[in-house]
Coordinates of C-alpha atoms and ligand atoms in Angstrom, one line a residue:
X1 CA -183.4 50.1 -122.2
X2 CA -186.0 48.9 -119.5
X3 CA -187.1 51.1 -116.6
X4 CA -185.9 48.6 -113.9
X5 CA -186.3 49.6 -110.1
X6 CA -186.7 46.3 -108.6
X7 CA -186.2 42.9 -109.6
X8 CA -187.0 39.4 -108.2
X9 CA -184.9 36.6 -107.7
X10 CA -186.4 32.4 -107.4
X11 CA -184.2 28.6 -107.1
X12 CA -186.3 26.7 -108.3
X13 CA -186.0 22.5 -108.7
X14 CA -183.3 20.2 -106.7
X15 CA -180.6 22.3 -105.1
X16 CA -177.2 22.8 -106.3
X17 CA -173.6 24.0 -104.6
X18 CA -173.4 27.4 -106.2
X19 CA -177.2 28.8 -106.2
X20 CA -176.4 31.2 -103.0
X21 CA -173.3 32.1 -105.4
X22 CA -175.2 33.5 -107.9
X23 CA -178.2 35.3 -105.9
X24 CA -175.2 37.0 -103.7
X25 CA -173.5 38.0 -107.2
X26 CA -177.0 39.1 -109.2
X27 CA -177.7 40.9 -106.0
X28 CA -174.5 43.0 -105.4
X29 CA -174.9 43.9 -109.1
X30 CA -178.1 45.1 -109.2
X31 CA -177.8 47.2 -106.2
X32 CA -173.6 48.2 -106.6
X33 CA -173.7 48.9 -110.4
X34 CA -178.0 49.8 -111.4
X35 CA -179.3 50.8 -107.5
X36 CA -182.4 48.6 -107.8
X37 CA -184.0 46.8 -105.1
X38 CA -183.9 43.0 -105.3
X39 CA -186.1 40.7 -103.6
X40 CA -185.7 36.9 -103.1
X41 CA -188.8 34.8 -103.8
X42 CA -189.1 32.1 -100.8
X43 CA -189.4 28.4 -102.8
X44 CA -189.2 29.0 -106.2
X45 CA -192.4 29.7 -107.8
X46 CA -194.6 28.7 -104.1
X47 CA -193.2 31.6 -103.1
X48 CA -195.3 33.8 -105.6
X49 CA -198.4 32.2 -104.4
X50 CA -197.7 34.0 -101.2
X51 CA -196.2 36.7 -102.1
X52 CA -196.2 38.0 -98.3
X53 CA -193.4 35.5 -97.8
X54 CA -191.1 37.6 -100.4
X55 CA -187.8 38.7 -98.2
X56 CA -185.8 42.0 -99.7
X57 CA -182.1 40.7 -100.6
X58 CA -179.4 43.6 -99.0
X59 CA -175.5 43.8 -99.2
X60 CA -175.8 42.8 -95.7
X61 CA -178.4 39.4 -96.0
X62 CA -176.3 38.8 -99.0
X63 CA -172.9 38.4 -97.1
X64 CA -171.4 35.3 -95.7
X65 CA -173.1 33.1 -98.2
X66 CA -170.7 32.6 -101.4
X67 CA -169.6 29.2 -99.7
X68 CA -173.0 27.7 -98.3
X69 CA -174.5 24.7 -100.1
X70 CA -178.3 24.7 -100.9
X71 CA -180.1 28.1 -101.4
X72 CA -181.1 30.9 -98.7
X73 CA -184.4 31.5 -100.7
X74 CA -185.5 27.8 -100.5
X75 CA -186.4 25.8 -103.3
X76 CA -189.0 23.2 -104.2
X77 CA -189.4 20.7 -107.2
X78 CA -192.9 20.3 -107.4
X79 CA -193.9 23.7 -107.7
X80 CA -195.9 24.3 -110.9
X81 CA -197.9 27.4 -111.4
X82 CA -199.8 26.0 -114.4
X83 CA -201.0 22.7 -112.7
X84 CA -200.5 23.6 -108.9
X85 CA -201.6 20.9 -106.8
X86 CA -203.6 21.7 -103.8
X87 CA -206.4 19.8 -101.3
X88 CA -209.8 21.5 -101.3
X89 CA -212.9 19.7 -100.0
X90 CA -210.4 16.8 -98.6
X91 CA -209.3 16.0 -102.7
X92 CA -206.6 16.8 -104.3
X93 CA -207.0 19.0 -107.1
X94 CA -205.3 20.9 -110.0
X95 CA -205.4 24.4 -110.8
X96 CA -204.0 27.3 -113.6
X97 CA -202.6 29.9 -111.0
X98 CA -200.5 31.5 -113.1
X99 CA -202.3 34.8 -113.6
X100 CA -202.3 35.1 -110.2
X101 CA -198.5 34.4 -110.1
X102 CA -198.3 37.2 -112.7
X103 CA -200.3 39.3 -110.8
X104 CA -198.5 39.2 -107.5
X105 CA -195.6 39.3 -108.9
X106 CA -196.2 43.0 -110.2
X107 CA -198.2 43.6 -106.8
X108 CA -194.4 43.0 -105.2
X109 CA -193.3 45.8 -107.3
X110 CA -191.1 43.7 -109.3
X111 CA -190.1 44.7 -112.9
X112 CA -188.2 41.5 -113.8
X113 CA -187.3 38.3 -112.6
X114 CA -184.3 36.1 -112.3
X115 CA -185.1 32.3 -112.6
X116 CA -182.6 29.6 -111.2
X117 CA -182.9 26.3 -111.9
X118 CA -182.9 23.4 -114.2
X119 CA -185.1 22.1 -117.3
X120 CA -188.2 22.2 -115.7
X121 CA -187.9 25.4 -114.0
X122 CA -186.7 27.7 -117.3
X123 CA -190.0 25.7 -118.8
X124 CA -192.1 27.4 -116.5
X125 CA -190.1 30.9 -116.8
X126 CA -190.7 30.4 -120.4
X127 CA -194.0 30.0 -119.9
X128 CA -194.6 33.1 -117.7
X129 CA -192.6 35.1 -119.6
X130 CA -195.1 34.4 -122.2
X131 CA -197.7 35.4 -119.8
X132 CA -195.8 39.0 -119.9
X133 CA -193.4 38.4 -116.4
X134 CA -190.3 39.9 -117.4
X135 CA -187.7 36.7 -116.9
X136 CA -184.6 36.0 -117.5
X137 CA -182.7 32.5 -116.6
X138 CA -179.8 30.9 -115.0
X139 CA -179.0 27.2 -115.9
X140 CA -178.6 25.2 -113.0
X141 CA -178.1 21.5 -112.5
X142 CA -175.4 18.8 -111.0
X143 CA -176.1 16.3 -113.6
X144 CA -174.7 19.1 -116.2
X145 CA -177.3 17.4 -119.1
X146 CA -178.4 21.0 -120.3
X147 CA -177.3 21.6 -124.1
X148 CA -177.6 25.3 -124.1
X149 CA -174.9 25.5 -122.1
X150 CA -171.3 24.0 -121.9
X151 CA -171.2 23.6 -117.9
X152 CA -173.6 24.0 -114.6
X153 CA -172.5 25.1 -111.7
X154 CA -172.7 22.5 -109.3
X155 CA -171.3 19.7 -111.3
X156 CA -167.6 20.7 -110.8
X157 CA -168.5 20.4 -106.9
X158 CA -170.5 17.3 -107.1
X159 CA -167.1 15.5 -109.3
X160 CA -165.0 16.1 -105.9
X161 CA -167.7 14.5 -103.7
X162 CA -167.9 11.4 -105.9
X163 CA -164.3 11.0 -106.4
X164 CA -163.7 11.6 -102.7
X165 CA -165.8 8.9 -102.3
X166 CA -164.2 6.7 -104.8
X167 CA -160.8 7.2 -103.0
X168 CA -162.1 6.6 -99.6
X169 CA -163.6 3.1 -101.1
X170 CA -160.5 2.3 -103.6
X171 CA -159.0 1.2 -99.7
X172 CA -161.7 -0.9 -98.7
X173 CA -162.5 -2.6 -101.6
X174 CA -158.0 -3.4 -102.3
X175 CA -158.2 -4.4 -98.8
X176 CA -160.9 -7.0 -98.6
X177 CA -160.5 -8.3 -102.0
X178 CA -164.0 -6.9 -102.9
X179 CA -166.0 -5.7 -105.4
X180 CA -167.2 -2.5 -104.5
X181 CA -170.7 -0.6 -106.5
X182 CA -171.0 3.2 -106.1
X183 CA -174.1 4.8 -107.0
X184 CA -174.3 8.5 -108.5
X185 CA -176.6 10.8 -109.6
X186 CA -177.7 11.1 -112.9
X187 CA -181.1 10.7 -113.7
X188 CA -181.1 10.6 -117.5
X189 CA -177.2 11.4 -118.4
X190 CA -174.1 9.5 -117.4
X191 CA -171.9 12.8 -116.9
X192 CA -171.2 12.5 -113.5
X193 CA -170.5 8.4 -113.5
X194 CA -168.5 9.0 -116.2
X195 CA -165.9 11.7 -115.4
X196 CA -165.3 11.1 -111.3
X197 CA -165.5 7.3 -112.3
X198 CA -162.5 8.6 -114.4
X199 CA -161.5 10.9 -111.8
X200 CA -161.6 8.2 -109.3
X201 CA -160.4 5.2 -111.2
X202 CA -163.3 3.1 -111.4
X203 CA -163.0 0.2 -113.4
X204 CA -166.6 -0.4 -115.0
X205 CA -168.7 2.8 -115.6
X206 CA -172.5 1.9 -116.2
X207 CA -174.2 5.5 -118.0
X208 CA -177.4 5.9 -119.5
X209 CA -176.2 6.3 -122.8
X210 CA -174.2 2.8 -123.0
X211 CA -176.6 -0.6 -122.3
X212 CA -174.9 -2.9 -120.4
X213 CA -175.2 -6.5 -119.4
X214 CA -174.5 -8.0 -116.3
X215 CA -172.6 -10.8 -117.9
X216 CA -170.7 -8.1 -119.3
X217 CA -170.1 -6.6 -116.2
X218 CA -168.8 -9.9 -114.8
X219 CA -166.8 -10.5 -117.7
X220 CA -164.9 -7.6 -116.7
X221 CA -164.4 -8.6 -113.2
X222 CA -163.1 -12.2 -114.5
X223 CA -160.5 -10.3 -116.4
X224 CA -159.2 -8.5 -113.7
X225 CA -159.0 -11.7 -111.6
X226 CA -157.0 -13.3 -114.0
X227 CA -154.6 -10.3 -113.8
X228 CA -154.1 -10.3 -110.1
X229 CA -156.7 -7.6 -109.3
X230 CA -158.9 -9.3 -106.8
X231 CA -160.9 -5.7 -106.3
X232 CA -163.4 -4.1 -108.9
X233 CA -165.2 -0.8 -108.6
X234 CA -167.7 -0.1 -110.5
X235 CA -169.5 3.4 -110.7
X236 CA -173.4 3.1 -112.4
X237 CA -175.8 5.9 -112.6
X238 CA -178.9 6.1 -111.1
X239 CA -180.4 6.5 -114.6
X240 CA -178.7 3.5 -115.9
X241 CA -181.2 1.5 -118.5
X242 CA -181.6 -1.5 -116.6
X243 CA -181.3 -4.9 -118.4
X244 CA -184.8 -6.6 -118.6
X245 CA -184.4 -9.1 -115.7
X246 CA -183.9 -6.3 -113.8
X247 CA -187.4 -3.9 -114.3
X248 CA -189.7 -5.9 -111.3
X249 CA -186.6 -5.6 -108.4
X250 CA -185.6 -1.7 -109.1
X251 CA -189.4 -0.8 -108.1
X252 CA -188.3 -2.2 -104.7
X253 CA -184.8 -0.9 -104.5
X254 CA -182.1 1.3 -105.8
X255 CA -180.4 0.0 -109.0
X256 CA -177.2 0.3 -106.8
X257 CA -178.4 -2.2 -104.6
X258 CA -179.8 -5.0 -107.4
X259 CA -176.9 -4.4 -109.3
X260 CA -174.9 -5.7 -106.4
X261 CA -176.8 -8.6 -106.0
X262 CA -176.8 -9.7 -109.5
X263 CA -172.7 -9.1 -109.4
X264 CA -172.7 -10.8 -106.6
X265 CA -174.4 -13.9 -108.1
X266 CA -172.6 -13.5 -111.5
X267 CA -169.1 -13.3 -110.3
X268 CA -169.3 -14.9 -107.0
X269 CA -167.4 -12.2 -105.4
X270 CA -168.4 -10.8 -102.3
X271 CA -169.8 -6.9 -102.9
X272 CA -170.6 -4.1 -101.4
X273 CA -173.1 -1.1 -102.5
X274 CA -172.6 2.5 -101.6
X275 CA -175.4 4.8 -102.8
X276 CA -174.5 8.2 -102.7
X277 CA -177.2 9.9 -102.5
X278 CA -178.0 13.4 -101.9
X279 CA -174.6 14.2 -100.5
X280 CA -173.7 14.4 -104.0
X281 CA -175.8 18.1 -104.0
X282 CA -174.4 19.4 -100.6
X283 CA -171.1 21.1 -99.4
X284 CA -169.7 23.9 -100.2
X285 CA -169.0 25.4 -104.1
X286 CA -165.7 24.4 -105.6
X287 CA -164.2 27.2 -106.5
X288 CA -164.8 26.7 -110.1
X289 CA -168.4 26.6 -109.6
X290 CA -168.1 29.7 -106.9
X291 CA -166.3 32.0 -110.3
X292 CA -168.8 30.1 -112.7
X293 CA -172.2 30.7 -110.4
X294 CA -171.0 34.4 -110.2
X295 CA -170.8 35.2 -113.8
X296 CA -174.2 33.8 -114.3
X297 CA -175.5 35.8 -111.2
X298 CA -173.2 38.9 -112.7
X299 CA -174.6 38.5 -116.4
X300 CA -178.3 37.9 -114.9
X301 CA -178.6 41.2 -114.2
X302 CA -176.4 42.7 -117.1
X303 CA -179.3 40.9 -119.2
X304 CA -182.3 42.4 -117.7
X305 CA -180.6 45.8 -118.1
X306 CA -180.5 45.1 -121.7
X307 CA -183.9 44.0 -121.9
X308 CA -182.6 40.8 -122.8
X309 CA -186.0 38.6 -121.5
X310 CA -186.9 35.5 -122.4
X311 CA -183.2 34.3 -122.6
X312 CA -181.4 32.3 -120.3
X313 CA -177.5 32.9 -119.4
X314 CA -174.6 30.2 -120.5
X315 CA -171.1 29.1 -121.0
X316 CA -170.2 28.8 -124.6
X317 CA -166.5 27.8 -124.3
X318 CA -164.3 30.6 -122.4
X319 CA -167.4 33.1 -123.0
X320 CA -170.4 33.7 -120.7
X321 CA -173.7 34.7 -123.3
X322 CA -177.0 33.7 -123.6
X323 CA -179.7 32.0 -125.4
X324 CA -183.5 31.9 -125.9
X325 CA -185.0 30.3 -123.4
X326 CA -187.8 28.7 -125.9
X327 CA -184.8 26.9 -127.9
X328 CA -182.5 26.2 -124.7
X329 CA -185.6 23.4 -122.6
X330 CA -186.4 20.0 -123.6
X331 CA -182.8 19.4 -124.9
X332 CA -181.0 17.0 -123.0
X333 CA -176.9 17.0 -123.5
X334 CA -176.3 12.9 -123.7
X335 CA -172.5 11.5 -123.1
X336 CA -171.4 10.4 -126.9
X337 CA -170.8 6.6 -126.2
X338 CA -168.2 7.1 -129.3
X339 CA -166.8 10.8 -128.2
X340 CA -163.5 11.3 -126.3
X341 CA -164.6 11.2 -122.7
X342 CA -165.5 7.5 -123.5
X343 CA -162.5 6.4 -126.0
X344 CA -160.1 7.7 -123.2
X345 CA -162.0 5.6 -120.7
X346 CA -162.1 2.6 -122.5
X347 CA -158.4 3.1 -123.5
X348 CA -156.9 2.9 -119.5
X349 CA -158.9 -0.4 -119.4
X350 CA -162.2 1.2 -117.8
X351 CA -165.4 -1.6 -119.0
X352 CA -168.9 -0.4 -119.7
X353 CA -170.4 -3.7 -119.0
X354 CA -170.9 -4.2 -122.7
Ligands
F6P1 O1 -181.5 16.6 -111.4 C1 -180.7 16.7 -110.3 C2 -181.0 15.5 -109.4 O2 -180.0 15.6 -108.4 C3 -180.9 14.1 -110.1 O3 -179.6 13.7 -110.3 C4 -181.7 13.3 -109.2 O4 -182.3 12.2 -109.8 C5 -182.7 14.2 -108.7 O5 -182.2 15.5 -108.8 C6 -183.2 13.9 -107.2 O6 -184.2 14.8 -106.9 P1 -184.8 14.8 -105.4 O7 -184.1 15.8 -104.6 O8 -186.3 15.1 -105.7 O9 -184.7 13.4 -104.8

């Protein structure tokens, strides 16, 4: 077993409803059940750089923040200790810090680290761990597209957003006879279009996974006409492969918005675009992803007191357990345009504009 007196905590990448979960759970742990001392690394792996900024996590700075949104520590998604980015002599420049990351680290006192975040981040960890930094990772992402693991945290909360929203705009859009476009999240996976479009009842779902043409997309609208629906909503991901007439006008705007326009145009219907946003990563934790962020947080630490590095916590079915890091990054978990989620879509009548 490791001789662990103190270990770090970092968020790194886009924030997610849950991360204050799981740094209030790893650090009751460490302290209740092993008595080490936990510090909280300000913005992500920036906060190594200056390791003066470093804040020591207690039962009592700890308290109060299972249902806060975002992250106490800060978080940043540009933060690269191998190519770091910085200004010297009025030019932007590139450098390798990482030994000195390594090196402040220890200077801190800190035996091992816990890492937060998504792809990019656990790359990184990987790649310090290499380095010799003692890490260990928690998955963390609301677009839930990591394969090592069977949910993130954060997703379950960012569902009730959308669906909220889908609700709030079923009234609208059945009201004024409208067809109404709601843009999610989802940068390369259609997970969150895809189950609160379900959630919500959207009628077309646009994903990543599933090309779609706006003619098809119309089609779908001309059916519904002809059945006495006069309203349409249709959920598309921000990630959506956009058909070719489309690539020059989604440099200028959101795909939300030239979606719209070409619906608009197609099936002479008068729409309206809603584009979530960045509400989709706010709020507080459902309490799914409050239980799921504190078993991560919880098996964190039960890790780095089995000298379990280099691994990264997950949820494989019922069962929280981990995996290598190394074989867990660069593997993105895709929506199987023939699996289940998608049959039993298409089944109640929901169009992927194909
Ligand atoms: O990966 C999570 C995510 O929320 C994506 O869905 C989205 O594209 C991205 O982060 C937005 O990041 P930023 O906060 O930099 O705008």
């Amino acid at each position: 077993m490791p001789d662990i007196r103190c270990i770090g905590i970092a968020t790194g990448g886009g924030d997610a409803p849950g991360l204050n979960a799981v740094i209030r759970a790893a650090t009751k742990a460490a302290i209740l059940k092993y008595g080490w001392k936990v510090i909280g690394i300000v913005d992500g792996f920036d906060g190594l750089i200056w390791p003066d900024k470093a804040i020591e996590l207690t039962l009592q700075s700890v308290s109060g923040i299972l249902p806060r949104g975002g992250t106490i520590l800060g978080t940043t998604n540009r933060g690269n200790p191998f190519c770091y980015k910085a200004v010297e002599g009025g030019k932007e420049v590139t450098r390798d810090i990482s030994d000195q990351v390594v090196a402040n680290a220890r200077q801190l006192g800190i035996d091992a680290i816990i890492t937060i975040g998504g792809d990019g981040s656990q790359a990184i960890s990987f790649e310090l761990y290499q380095k010799g930094l003692n890490l260990v990772g928690v998955p963390k992402t609301i677009d839930n597209d990591l394969s090592a693991t069977d949910i993130t945290f954060g997703f379950d909360t960012a569902l009730h957003t959308v669906s909220d929203a889908i609700d709030k705009i079923h009234t609208t859009a059945a009201s004024h006879h409208r067809v109404m476009v709601v843009e999610v999240m989802g940068r390369d996976c259609g997970w969150i279009a895809l189950e609160a479009g379900l959630a919500g009842g959207a009628h077309v779902i646009l994903i990543p996974e599933i090309p779609f043409t706006i003619e098809g997309v119309c089609r779908h609208i001309a059916a519904r006409e002809r059945n006495g629906k006069r309203f349409t909503i249709v959920v598309v991901a921000e990630g959506v492969k956009s058909p070719m007439e489309f690539m020059e006008k989604r440099r200028m705007s959101s795909i939300g918005n030239v979606l719209g326009d070409a619906i608009a145009k197609g099936a002479n219907k008068e729409v309206r675009v809603s584009v979530l946003g960045h509400i989709q990563r706010g709020g507080t934790p459902s309490p799914f992803d409050r239980i799921l962020a504190t078993r991560f947080g919880v098996a964190a630490v039960e890790l780095i007191a089995a000298g379990g590095f280099g691994r990264m916590v997950c949820l494989k079915g019922e069962r929280v357990e981990s995996v290598e890091i190394k074989t867990a990054i660069g593997h993105l978990k895709t929506v199987d345009p023939n699996g289940e989620l998608v049959r039993t879509a298409r089944a109640v009548g929901i169009g992927f504009g194909e």
